[in-house]
mmCIF file of C-alpha atoms in Angstrom:
data_model
loop_
_atom_site.group_PDB
_atom_site.id
_atom_site.type_symbol
_atom_site.label_atom_id
_atom_site.label_comp_id
_atom_site.label_asym_id
_atom_site.label_seq_id
_atom_site.Cartn_x
_atom_site.Cartn_y
_atom_site.Cartn_z
ATOM 1 C CA UNK C 226 23.825 -13.225 -19.967
ATOM 2 C CA UNK C 227 24.906 -14.455 -16.536
ATOM 3 C CA UNK C 228 22.667 -13.085 -13.791
ATOM 4 C CA UNK C 229 23.521 -12.504 -10.155
ATOM 5 C CA UNK C 230 20.664 -11.904 -7.741
ATOM 6 C CA UNK C 231 19.068 -12.980 -4.471
ATOM 7 C CA UNK C 232 15.360 -13.621 -3.963
ATOM 8 C CA UNK C 233 13.847 -14.165 -0.523
ATOM 9 C CA UNK C 234 10.280 -15.502 -0.519
ATOM 10 C CA UNK C 235 8.192 -14.117 2.338
ATOM 11 C CA UNK C 236 6.512 -16.623 4.690
ATOM 12 C CA UNK C 237 2.941 -15.281 4.592
ATOM 13 C CA UNK C 238 -0.045 -17.579 4.119
ATOM 14 C CA UNK C 239 -2.324 -16.222 1.365
ATOM 15 C CA UNK C 240 -5.939 -17.413 1.154
ATOM 16 C CA UNK C 241 -8.349 -16.380 -1.618
ATOM 17 C CA UNK C 242 -11.734 -17.510 -0.284
ATOM 18 C CA UNK C 243 -15.063 -16.368 1.184
ATOM 19 C CA UNK C 244 -14.802 -15.066 4.747
ATOM 20 C CA UNK C 245 -16.796 -17.277 7.101
ATOM 21 C CA UNK C 246 -16.798 -18.322 10.764
ATOM 22 C CA UNK C 247 -15.309 -21.702 9.810
ATOM 23 C CA UNK C 248 -12.511 -20.131 7.769
ATOM 24 C CA UNK C 249 -11.671 -17.620 10.509
ATOM 25 C CA UNK C 250 -11.615 -20.362 13.130
ATOM 26 C CA UNK C 251 -9.384 -22.578 11.019
ATOM 27 C CA UNK C 252 -6.887 -19.812 10.299
ATOM 28 C CA UNK C 253 -6.756 -18.680 13.932
ATOM 29 C CA UNK C 254 -6.167 -22.314 14.924
ATOM 30 C CA UNK C 255 -3.182 -22.389 12.560
ATOM 31 C CA UNK C 256 -1.818 -19.320 14.295
ATOM 32 C CA UNK C 257 -2.507 -20.616 17.798
ATOM 33 C CA UNK C 258 -4.682 -17.603 18.630
ATOM 34 C CA UNK C 259 -7.230 -18.164 21.401
ATOM 35 C CA UNK C 260 -8.614 -14.613 21.660
ATOM 36 C CA UNK C 261 -8.332 -12.040 18.888
ATOM 37 C CA UNK C 262 -8.731 -8.276 19.040
ATOM 38 C CA UNK C 263 -10.513 -7.035 15.886
ATOM 39 C CA UNK C 264 -9.085 -3.832 14.404
ATOM 40 C CA UNK C 265 -10.950 -1.380 12.131
ATOM 41 C CA UNK C 266 -11.174 2.294 11.271
ATOM 42 C CA UNK C 267 -14.080 4.227 12.845
ATOM 43 C CA UNK C 268 -16.290 3.921 9.715
ATOM 44 C CA UNK C 269 -15.744 0.139 9.627
ATOM 45 C CA UNK C 270 -16.624 -0.481 13.276
ATOM 46 C CA UNK C 271 -19.937 -2.190 12.422
ATOM 47 C CA UNK C 272 -18.098 -4.648 10.165
ATOM 48 C CA UNK C 273 -15.670 -5.269 12.991
ATOM 49 C CA UNK C 274 -18.580 -6.153 15.248
ATOM 50 C CA UNK C 275 -19.779 -8.624 12.588
ATOM 51 C CA UNK C 276 -16.405 -10.348 12.691
ATOM 52 C CA UNK C 277 -16.558 -10.382 16.486
ATOM 53 C CA UNK C 278 -19.880 -12.233 16.216
ATOM 54 C CA UNK C 279 -18.304 -14.687 13.754
ATOM 55 C CA UNK C 280 -15.569 -15.395 16.282
ATOM 56 C CA UNK C 281 -17.928 -15.870 19.213
ATOM 57 C CA UNK C 282 -16.022 -16.179 22.489
ATOM 58 C CA UNK C 283 -12.736 -16.083 20.537
ATOM 59 C CA UNK C 284 -13.376 -12.405 19.872
ATOM 60 C CA UNK C 285 -11.751 -10.317 22.610
ATOM 61 C CA UNK C 286 -13.317 -7.064 21.398
ATOM 62 C CA UNK C 287 -13.128 -4.386 18.704
ATOM 63 C CA UNK C 288 -10.671 -1.501 18.549
ATOM 64 C CA UNK C 289 -12.040 0.909 15.926
ATOM 65 C CA UNK C 290 -9.399 3.615 16.143
ATOM 66 C CA UNK C 291 -7.133 2.907 13.156
ATOM 67 C CA UNK C 292 -6.279 6.027 11.142
ATOM 68 C CA UNK C 293 -3.999 7.009 8.267
ATOM 69 C CA UNK C 294 -0.217 7.044 8.650
ATOM 70 C CA UNK C 295 -0.288 4.910 11.854
ATOM 71 C CA UNK C 296 0.229 7.533 14.581
ATOM 72 C CA UNK C 297 2.278 6.145 17.469
ATOM 73 C CA UNK C 298 -0.233 7.504 20.000
ATOM 74 C CA UNK C 299 -3.046 5.414 18.468
ATOM 75 C CA UNK C 300 -0.844 2.315 18.486
ATOM 76 C CA UNK C 301 -0.142 2.808 22.175
ATOM 77 C CA UNK C 302 -3.891 2.954 22.874
ATOM 78 C CA UNK C 303 -4.456 -0.225 20.862
ATOM 79 C CA UNK C 304 -1.668 -2.105 22.659
ATOM 80 C CA UNK C 305 -3.155 -1.125 26.002
ATOM 81 C CA UNK C 306 -6.563 -2.411 24.828
ATOM 82 C CA UNK C 307 -5.019 -5.682 23.614
ATOM 83 C CA UNK C 308 -3.386 -6.310 26.971
ATOM 84 C CA UNK C 309 -6.409 -5.226 29.007
ATOM 85 C CA UNK C 310 -8.671 -7.636 27.107
ATOM 86 C CA UNK C 311 -6.217 -10.510 27.251
ATOM 87 C CA UNK C 312 -5.984 -10.907 23.463
ATOM 88 C CA UNK C 313 -3.165 -12.999 21.975
ATOM 89 C CA UNK C 314 -3.676 -12.059 18.313
ATOM 90 C CA UNK C 315 -5.281 -9.479 16.033
ATOM 91 C CA UNK C 316 -7.698 -9.648 13.108
ATOM 92 C CA UNK C 317 -7.423 -6.487 10.990
ATOM 93 C CA UNK C 318 -10.393 -5.684 8.742
ATOM 94 C CA UNK C 319 -9.999 -2.815 6.276
ATOM 95 C CA UNK C 320 -7.349 -1.061 4.218
ATOM 96 C CA UNK C 321 -3.824 0.152 4.753
ATOM 97 C CA UNK C 322 -4.615 2.127 7.912
ATOM 98 C CA UNK C 323 -5.925 -0.942 9.727
ATOM 99 C CA UNK C 324 -3.132 -3.147 8.430
ATOM 100 C CA UNK C 325 -0.590 -0.580 9.584
ATOM 101 C CA UNK C 326 -2.043 -0.627 13.078
ATOM 102 C CA UNK C 327 -1.905 -4.434 13.188
ATOM 103 C CA UNK C 328 1.751 -4.335 12.159
ATOM 104 C CA UNK C 329 2.604 -1.704 14.753
ATOM 105 C CA UNK C 330 0.934 -3.777 17.476
ATOM 106 C CA UNK C 331 2.737 -6.936 16.367
ATOM 107 C CA UNK C 332 6.091 -5.156 16.368
ATOM 108 C CA UNK C 333 5.580 -4.215 20.020
ATOM 109 C CA UNK C 334 3.936 -7.426 21.273
ATOM 110 C CA UNK C 335 4.826 -10.185 18.753
ATOM 111 C CA UNK C 336 1.180 -11.311 18.519
ATOM 112 C CA UNK C 337 0.103 -13.042 15.268
ATOM 113 C CA UNK C 338 -1.779 -11.053 12.626
ATOM 114 C CA UNK C 339 -4.651 -12.176 10.422
ATOM 115 C CA UNK C 340 -5.442 -9.492 7.832
ATOM 116 C CA UNK C 341 -8.696 -9.194 5.878
ATOM 117 C CA UNK C 342 -8.130 -6.465 3.249
ATOM 118 C CA UNK C 343 -11.026 -4.466 1.833
ATOM 119 C CA UNK C 344 -8.931 -2.228 -0.448
ATOM 120 C CA UNK C 345 -6.033 -2.769 -2.830
ATOM 121 C CA UNK C 346 -3.304 -1.349 -0.560
ATOM 122 C CA UNK C 347 -1.031 -4.403 -0.775
ATOM 123 C CA UNK C 348 0.661 -3.553 2.531
ATOM 124 C CA UNK C 349 -0.788 -6.694 4.115
ATOM 125 C CA UNK C 350 1.986 -8.794 2.523
ATOM 126 C CA UNK C 351 4.980 -6.632 3.431
ATOM 127 C CA UNK C 352 7.331 -6.557 6.438
ATOM 128 C CA UNK C 353 7.323 -2.743 6.248
ATOM 129 C CA UNK C 354 5.729 -0.332 8.701
ATOM 130 C CA UNK C 355 5.365 3.429 8.314
ATOM 131 C CA UNK C 356 4.632 5.272 11.571
ATOM 132 C CA UNK C 357 4.002 8.960 12.261
ATOM 133 C CA UNK C 358 5.083 10.891 15.320
ATOM 134 C CA UNK C 359 5.596 14.618 15.717
ATOM 135 C CA UNK C 360 4.574 15.276 12.105
ATOM 136 C CA UNK C 361 7.282 13.005 10.678
ATOM 137 C CA UNK C 362 6.684 9.633 9.049
ATOM 138 C CA UNK C 363 9.408 7.028 9.361
ATOM 139 C CA UNK C 364 9.571 3.487 8.045
ATOM 140 C CA UNK C 365 11.159 0.340 9.346
ATOM 141 C CA UNK C 366 11.431 -3.236 8.152
ATOM 142 C CA UNK C 367 11.447 -6.356 10.302
ATOM 143 C CA UNK C 368 10.258 -9.981 10.041
ATOM 144 C CA UNK C 369 8.134 -9.258 13.133
ATOM 145 C CA UNK C 370 6.085 -6.767 11.087
ATOM 146 C CA UNK C 371 5.037 -9.220 8.351
ATOM 147 C CA UNK C 372 1.452 -10.488 8.822
ATOM 148 C CA UNK C 373 1.227 -14.251 9.119
ATOM 149 C CA UNK C 374 -2.073 -14.784 7.252
ATOM 150 C CA UNK C 375 -4.081 -12.793 4.705
ATOM 151 C CA UNK C 376 -7.625 -13.666 3.596
ATOM 152 C CA UNK C 377 -8.709 -12.097 0.294
ATOM 153 C CA UNK C 378 -12.480 -12.167 -0.211
ATOM 154 C CA UNK C 379 -13.584 -10.414 -3.399
ATOM 155 C CA UNK C 380 -17.096 -9.842 -2.016
ATOM 156 C CA UNK C 381 -15.681 -7.573 0.692
ATOM 157 C CA UNK C 382 -14.410 -5.157 -1.979
ATOM 158 C CA UNK C 383 -17.679 -4.780 -3.897
ATOM 159 C CA UNK C 384 -18.815 -1.850 -1.754
ATOM 160 C CA UNK C 385 -15.511 0.015 -2.127
ATOM 161 C CA UNK C 386 -16.501 3.215 -3.998
ATOM 162 C CA UNK C 387 -15.180 3.425 -7.571
ATOM 163 C CA UNK C 388 -13.069 6.517 -6.851
ATOM 164 C CA UNK C 389 -11.425 4.939 -3.815
ATOM 165 C CA UNK C 390 -10.984 1.700 -5.764
ATOM 166 C CA UNK C 391 -9.094 3.654 -8.404
ATOM 167 C CA UNK C 392 -6.738 5.461 -6.021
ATOM 168 C CA UNK C 393 -6.195 2.314 -3.957
ATOM 169 C CA UNK C 394 -5.350 0.332 -7.092
ATOM 170 C CA UNK C 395 -2.933 2.996 -8.346
ATOM 171 C CA UNK C 396 -1.301 3.009 -4.921
ATOM 172 C CA UNK C 397 -0.712 -0.737 -5.321
ATOM 173 C CA UNK C 398 0.567 -0.231 -8.856
ATOM 174 C CA UNK C 399 3.233 2.137 -7.515
ATOM 175 C CA UNK C 400 4.740 -0.700 -5.477
ATOM 176 C CA UNK C 401 5.140 -2.821 -8.589
ATOM 177 C CA UNK C 402 6.447 0.022 -10.724
ATOM 178 C CA UNK C 403 9.228 0.905 -8.311
ATOM 179 C CA UNK C 404 10.114 -2.761 -7.836
ATOM 180 C CA UNK C 405 11.098 -2.874 -11.504
ATOM 181 C CA UNK C 406 14.042 -0.518 -10.975
ATOM 182 C CA UNK C 407 14.904 -1.438 -7.383
ATOM 183 C CA UNK C 408 18.588 -1.685 -6.511
ATOM 184 C CA UNK C 409 18.010 -5.235 -5.198
ATOM 185 C CA UNK C 410 15.595 -6.260 -7.947
ATOM 186 C CA UNK C 411 15.569 -9.749 -9.390
ATOM 187 C CA UNK C 412 13.861 -11.618 -12.259
ATOM 188 C CA UNK C 413 11.190 -13.193 -10.032
ATOM 189 C CA UNK C 414 10.021 -9.861 -8.639
ATOM 190 C CA UNK C 415 10.166 -8.306 -12.117
ATOM 191 C CA UNK C 416 7.774 -10.949 -13.441
ATOM 192 C CA UNK C 417 5.369 -10.351 -10.558
ATOM 193 C CA UNK C 418 5.600 -6.574 -10.946
ATOM 194 C CA UNK C 419 4.797 -6.532 -14.643
ATOM 195 C CA UNK C 420 1.911 -8.953 -14.124
ATOM 196 C CA UNK C 421 0.595 -6.824 -11.251
ATOM 197 C CA UNK C 422 0.593 -3.626 -13.298
ATOM 198 C CA UNK C 423 -1.136 -5.375 -16.194
ATOM 199 C CA UNK C 424 -3.805 -6.902 -13.921
ATOM 200 C CA UNK C 425 -4.562 -3.574 -12.232
ATOM 201 C CA UNK C 426 -4.567 -1.661 -15.516
ATOM 202 C CA UNK C 427 -7.147 -4.139 -16.858
ATOM 203 C CA UNK C 428 -9.256 -4.132 -13.732
ATOM 204 C CA UNK C 429 -9.529 -0.513 -12.609
ATOM 205 C CA UNK C 430 -11.367 0.951 -15.629
ATOM 206 C CA UNK C 431 -13.843 -1.935 -15.458
ATOM 207 C CA UNK C 432 -14.422 -1.347 -11.740
ATOM 208 C CA UNK C 433 -15.073 2.361 -12.293
ATOM 209 C CA UNK C 434 -17.522 1.519 -15.084
ATOM 210 C CA UNK C 435 -19.220 -1.367 -13.227
ATOM 211 C CA UNK C 436 -18.379 -1.456 -9.489
ATOM 212 C CA UNK C 437 -20.074 -4.831 -8.961
ATOM 213 C CA UNK C 438 -18.010 -6.602 -11.638
ATOM 214 C CA UNK C 439 -16.655 -9.485 -9.530
ATOM 215 C CA UNK C 440 -14.168 -10.577 -12.197
ATOM 216 C CA UNK C 441 -12.661 -7.091 -12.320
ATOM 217 C CA UNK C 442 -12.577 -6.927 -8.523
ATOM 218 C CA UNK C 443 -10.839 -10.312 -8.446
ATOM 219 C CA UNK C 444 -8.224 -9.112 -10.946
ATOM 220 C CA UNK C 445 -7.612 -6.041 -8.796
ATOM 221 C CA UNK C 446 -7.128 -8.106 -5.638
ATOM 222 C CA UNK C 447 -4.746 -10.382 -7.520
ATOM 223 C CA UNK C 448 -2.781 -7.380 -8.780
ATOM 224 C CA UNK C 449 -2.722 -5.834 -5.315
ATOM 225 C CA UNK C 450 -1.369 -9.029 -3.778
ATOM 226 C CA UNK C 451 1.400 -9.228 -6.373
ATOM 227 C CA UNK C 452 2.206 -5.523 -5.957
ATOM 228 C CA UNK C 453 2.420 -5.828 -2.193
ATOM 229 C CA UNK C 454 4.637 -8.878 -2.519
ATOM 230 C CA UNK C 455 6.990 -6.820 -4.702
ATOM 231 C CA UNK C 456 7.018 -4.046 -2.109
ATOM 232 C CA UNK C 457 7.903 -6.523 0.619
ATOM 233 C CA UNK C 458 10.649 -8.234 -1.365
ATOM 234 C CA UNK C 459 12.773 -5.384 -2.746
ATOM 235 C CA UNK C 460 13.527 -1.791 -1.831
ATOM 236 C CA UNK C 461 11.595 1.238 -2.992
ATOM 237 C CA UNK C 462 12.872 4.542 -4.363
ATOM 238 C CA UNK C 463 11.931 8.164 -5.083
ATOM 239 C CA UNK C 464 8.185 7.705 -5.441
ATOM 240 C CA UNK C 465 7.762 6.185 -1.994
ATOM 241 C CA UNK C 466 10.073 8.740 -0.384
ATOM 242 C CA UNK C 467 7.992 11.573 -1.850
ATOM 243 C CA UNK C 468 4.691 10.016 -0.763
ATOM 244 C CA UNK C 469 5.917 9.307 2.762
ATOM 245 C CA UNK C 470 7.091 12.916 2.997
ATOM 246 C CA UNK C 471 3.824 14.360 1.708
ATOM 247 C CA UNK C 472 1.634 12.063 3.778
ATOM 248 C CA UNK C 473 3.515 12.187 7.047
ATOM 249 C CA UNK C 474 4.427 15.888 7.043
ATOM 250 C CA UNK C 475 1.336 17.403 5.397
ATOM 251 C CA UNK C 476 -1.389 14.902 6.321
ATOM 252 C CA UNK C 477 -2.329 14.119 2.726
ATOM 253 C CA UNK C 478 -4.468 11.025 2.072
ATOM 254 C CA UNK C 479 -2.243 8.031 1.410
ATOM 255 C CA UNK C 480 -3.708 6.369 -1.690
ATOM 256 C CA UNK C 481 -4.591 9.635 -3.413
ATOM 257 C CA UNK C 482 -1.060 10.936 -2.916
ATOM 258 C CA UNK C 483 0.445 7.802 -4.474
ATOM 259 C CA UNK C 484 -1.956 7.988 -7.402
ATOM 260 C CA UNK C 485 -1.053 11.622 -8.163
ATOM 261 C CA UNK C 486 2.716 11.378 -7.691
ATOM 262 C CA UNK C 487 3.294 8.103 -9.551
ATOM 263 C CA UNK C 488 3.362 9.438 -13.157
ATOM 264 C CA UNK C 489 5.726 12.239 -12.124
ATOM 265 C CA UNK C 490 8.119 9.871 -10.358
ATOM 266 C CA UNK C 491 8.099 7.621 -13.433
ATOM 267 C CA UNK C 492 8.962 10.571 -15.673
ATOM 268 C CA UNK C 493 11.806 11.605 -13.349
ATOM 269 C CA UNK C 494 13.364 8.123 -13.510
ATOM 270 C CA UNK C 495 12.538 7.241 -17.128
ATOM 271 C CA UNK C 496 15.948 7.857 -18.699
ATOM 272 C CA UNK C 497 17.793 6.132 -15.845
ATOM 273 C CA UNK C 498 15.723 2.921 -15.912
ATOM 274 C CA UNK C 499 14.893 2.090 -19.563
ATOM 275 C CA UNK C 500 14.274 -1.634 -19.056
ATOM 276 C CA UNK C 501 11.850 -0.984 -16.193
ATOM 277 C CA UNK C 502 10.036 1.646 -18.241
ATOM 278 C CA UNK C 503 9.689 -0.754 -21.159
ATOM 279 C CA UNK C 504 8.042 -3.307 -18.870
ATOM 280 C CA UNK C 505 5.669 -0.697 -17.402
ATOM 281 C CA UNK C 506 4.734 0.579 -20.863
ATOM 282 C CA UNK C 507 4.075 -2.985 -22.035
ATOM 283 C CA UNK C 508 1.911 -3.738 -19.000
ATOM 284 C CA UNK C 509 -0.104 -0.546 -19.551
ATOM 285 C CA UNK C 510 -0.335 -0.949 -23.327
ATOM 286 C CA UNK C 511 1.111 2.560 -23.675
ATOM 287 C CA UNK C 512 4.011 3.997 -25.642
ATOM 288 C CA UNK C 513 5.248 6.068 -22.689
ATOM 289 C CA UNK C 514 4.837 4.822 -19.101
ATOM 290 C CA UNK C 515 4.539 8.220 -17.405
ATOM 291 C CA UNK C 516 2.064 9.534 -19.966
ATOM 292 C CA UNK C 517 0.203 6.214 -19.834
ATOM 293 C CA UNK C 518 -0.151 6.384 -16.052
ATOM 294 C CA UNK C 519 -1.297 10.000 -16.211
ATOM 295 C CA UNK C 520 -3.875 9.115 -18.884
ATOM 296 C CA UNK C 521 -5.079 6.160 -16.796
ATOM 297 C CA UNK C 522 -5.642 8.458 -13.825
ATOM 298 C CA UNK C 523 -7.659 10.825 -16.013
ATOM 299 C CA UNK C 524 -9.705 7.892 -17.357
ATOM 300 C CA UNK C 525 -10.434 6.748 -13.798
ATOM 301 C CA UNK C 526 -11.585 10.232 -12.781
ATOM 302 C CA UNK C 527 -9.194 10.691 -9.857
ATOM 303 C CA UNK C 528 -7.846 14.022 -8.621
ATOM 304 C CA UNK C 529 -4.595 14.631 -10.467
ATOM 305 C CA UNK C 530 -3.242 17.561 -8.472
ATOM 306 C CA UNK C 531 -1.811 17.678 -4.972
ATOM 307 C CA UNK C 532 -3.589 21.013 -4.572
ATOM 308 C CA UNK C 533 -6.945 19.234 -4.867
ATOM 309 C CA UNK C 534 -6.167 16.899 -1.949
ATOM 310 C CA UNK C 535 -4.987 19.594 0.439
ATOM 311 C CA UNK C 536 -1.298 20.245 -0.253
ATOM 312 C CA UNK C 537 -0.514 23.916 0.528
ATOM 313 C CA UNK C 538 1.470 25.780 -2.117
ATOM 314 C CA UNK C 539 3.732 27.230 0.551
ATOM 315 C CA UNK C 540 4.694 23.714 1.626
ATOM 316 C CA UNK C 541 6.370 22.728 -1.649
ATOM 317 C CA UNK C 542 9.797 24.063 -0.694
ATOM 318 C CA UNK C 543 9.732 22.227 2.631
ATOM 319 C CA UNK C 544 8.571 19.042 0.890
ATOM 320 C CA UNK C 545 11.482 19.276 -1.550
ATOM 321 C CA UNK C 546 13.919 19.811 1.312
ATOM 322 C CA UNK C 547 12.556 16.788 3.189
ATOM 323 C CA UNK C 548 12.647 14.622 0.065
ATOM 324 C CA UNK C 549 16.371 15.135 -0.411
ATOM 325 C CA UNK C 550 17.089 14.657 3.291
ATOM 326 C CA UNK C 551 18.107 11.016 3.858
ATOM 327 C CA UNK C 552 16.841 9.995 0.406
ATOM 328 C CA UNK C 553 16.024 6.433 -0.586
ATOM 329 C CA UNK C 554 18.277 4.885 -3.208
ATOM 330 C CA UNK C 555 17.076 5.879 -6.693
ATOM 331 C CA UNK C 556 18.279 5.076 -10.226
ATOM 332 C CA UNK C 557 18.591 8.803 -10.976
ATOM 333 C CA UNK C 558 20.370 11.057 -8.463
ATOM 334 C CA UNK C 559 17.991 13.019 -6.237
ATOM 335 C CA UNK C 560 18.449 16.683 -7.153
ATOM 336 C CA UNK C 561 16.653 19.250 -5.048
ATOM 337 C CA UNK C 562 15.752 21.667 -7.855
ATOM 338 C CA UNK C 563 14.474 18.858 -10.086
ATOM 339 C CA UNK C 564 12.390 17.470 -7.213
ATOM 340 C CA UNK C 565 10.959 20.928 -6.571
ATOM 341 C CA UNK C 566 9.903 21.149 -10.227
ATOM 342 C CA UNK C 567 8.371 17.670 -10.050
ATOM 343 C CA UNK C 568 6.352 18.640 -6.981
ATOM 344 C CA UNK C 569 5.206 21.881 -8.627
ATOM 345 C CA UNK C 570 3.839 19.954 -11.611
ATOM 346 C CA UNK C 571 2.140 17.420 -9.355
ATOM 347 C CA UNK C 572 0.667 20.247 -7.252
ATOM 348 C CA UNK C 573 -0.791 21.950 -10.323
ATOM 349 C CA UNK C 574 -2.004 18.723 -11.948
ATOM 350 C CA UNK C 575 0.173 19.243 -15.027
ATOM 351 C CA UNK C 576 1.245 16.335 -17.209
ATOM 352 C CA UNK C 577 4.529 14.712 -16.085
ATOM 353 C CA UNK C 578 7.854 15.789 -17.565
ATOM 354 C CA UNK C 579 11.318 14.245 -17.298
#
């Protein structure tokens, strides 16, 4: 069969290695960064100070204000700090919240980004930024958003709690799953997506059972990198629209929301994307991809209802309305009543249904 597709490789530098002063110095030299502002969330501030010590006089300071969903007000504070301290680059240490802040800063200032992930978010290898303002989360894509360098150090993930490891890994898996039925999908991304889902499906149960299993942690980082690369290469669909709506408008935790919604989004799209579903089922070793994802979540011990993570029952109608407003492209038409039923099942923690 003759194929027609386009594939654009993203120009990030990916380094799997042990974080060290020498490695940081070498990578900042590559980027031409003389003074770097270190970014973290409040709980990771002490680790940010450790990186500042590694950098010596190349460390401009630590901004420990990164939070979920990248509020514009926090970004404005961080940009002011960057300029006040005379920094010409950022080093982001943490998960998706910290990476999002680095991206938002880079979009406004064009400073280089060096990302050191400690979760399996995958957003560190995408040119996509989701920002929240006035209770609404919007996304944009630009080459200026893509981080220049990512350092993956498996030892930095060993302290990630098993439950958070599970939700973070399922969040990454969602990127790969939706890449398989993307409108602009291609064979290269499909190979990466199936491999990513398989790697994460192998790794996450082992991490929950033995959090210090370095081989499992390495598999998860590998799967997260591939998943993020898929997310950055092709468009996303219903699942991501739902999660952006729920996170930005109702303040739900990012990874947990993705982990809960994913099986339901797969069930919604199953009949419209049979080839993608066959790949997902094969990667999971399951007969049915939606049921397999739901069973994996149960095995990992995550919350499986939106109710459990703070979604109000009286918000479901508004969420359905928002989801069908300016919808992302999706292989199955976005129907308001069907989306409302999907959200009701996800809210209650019921098994997914087409």
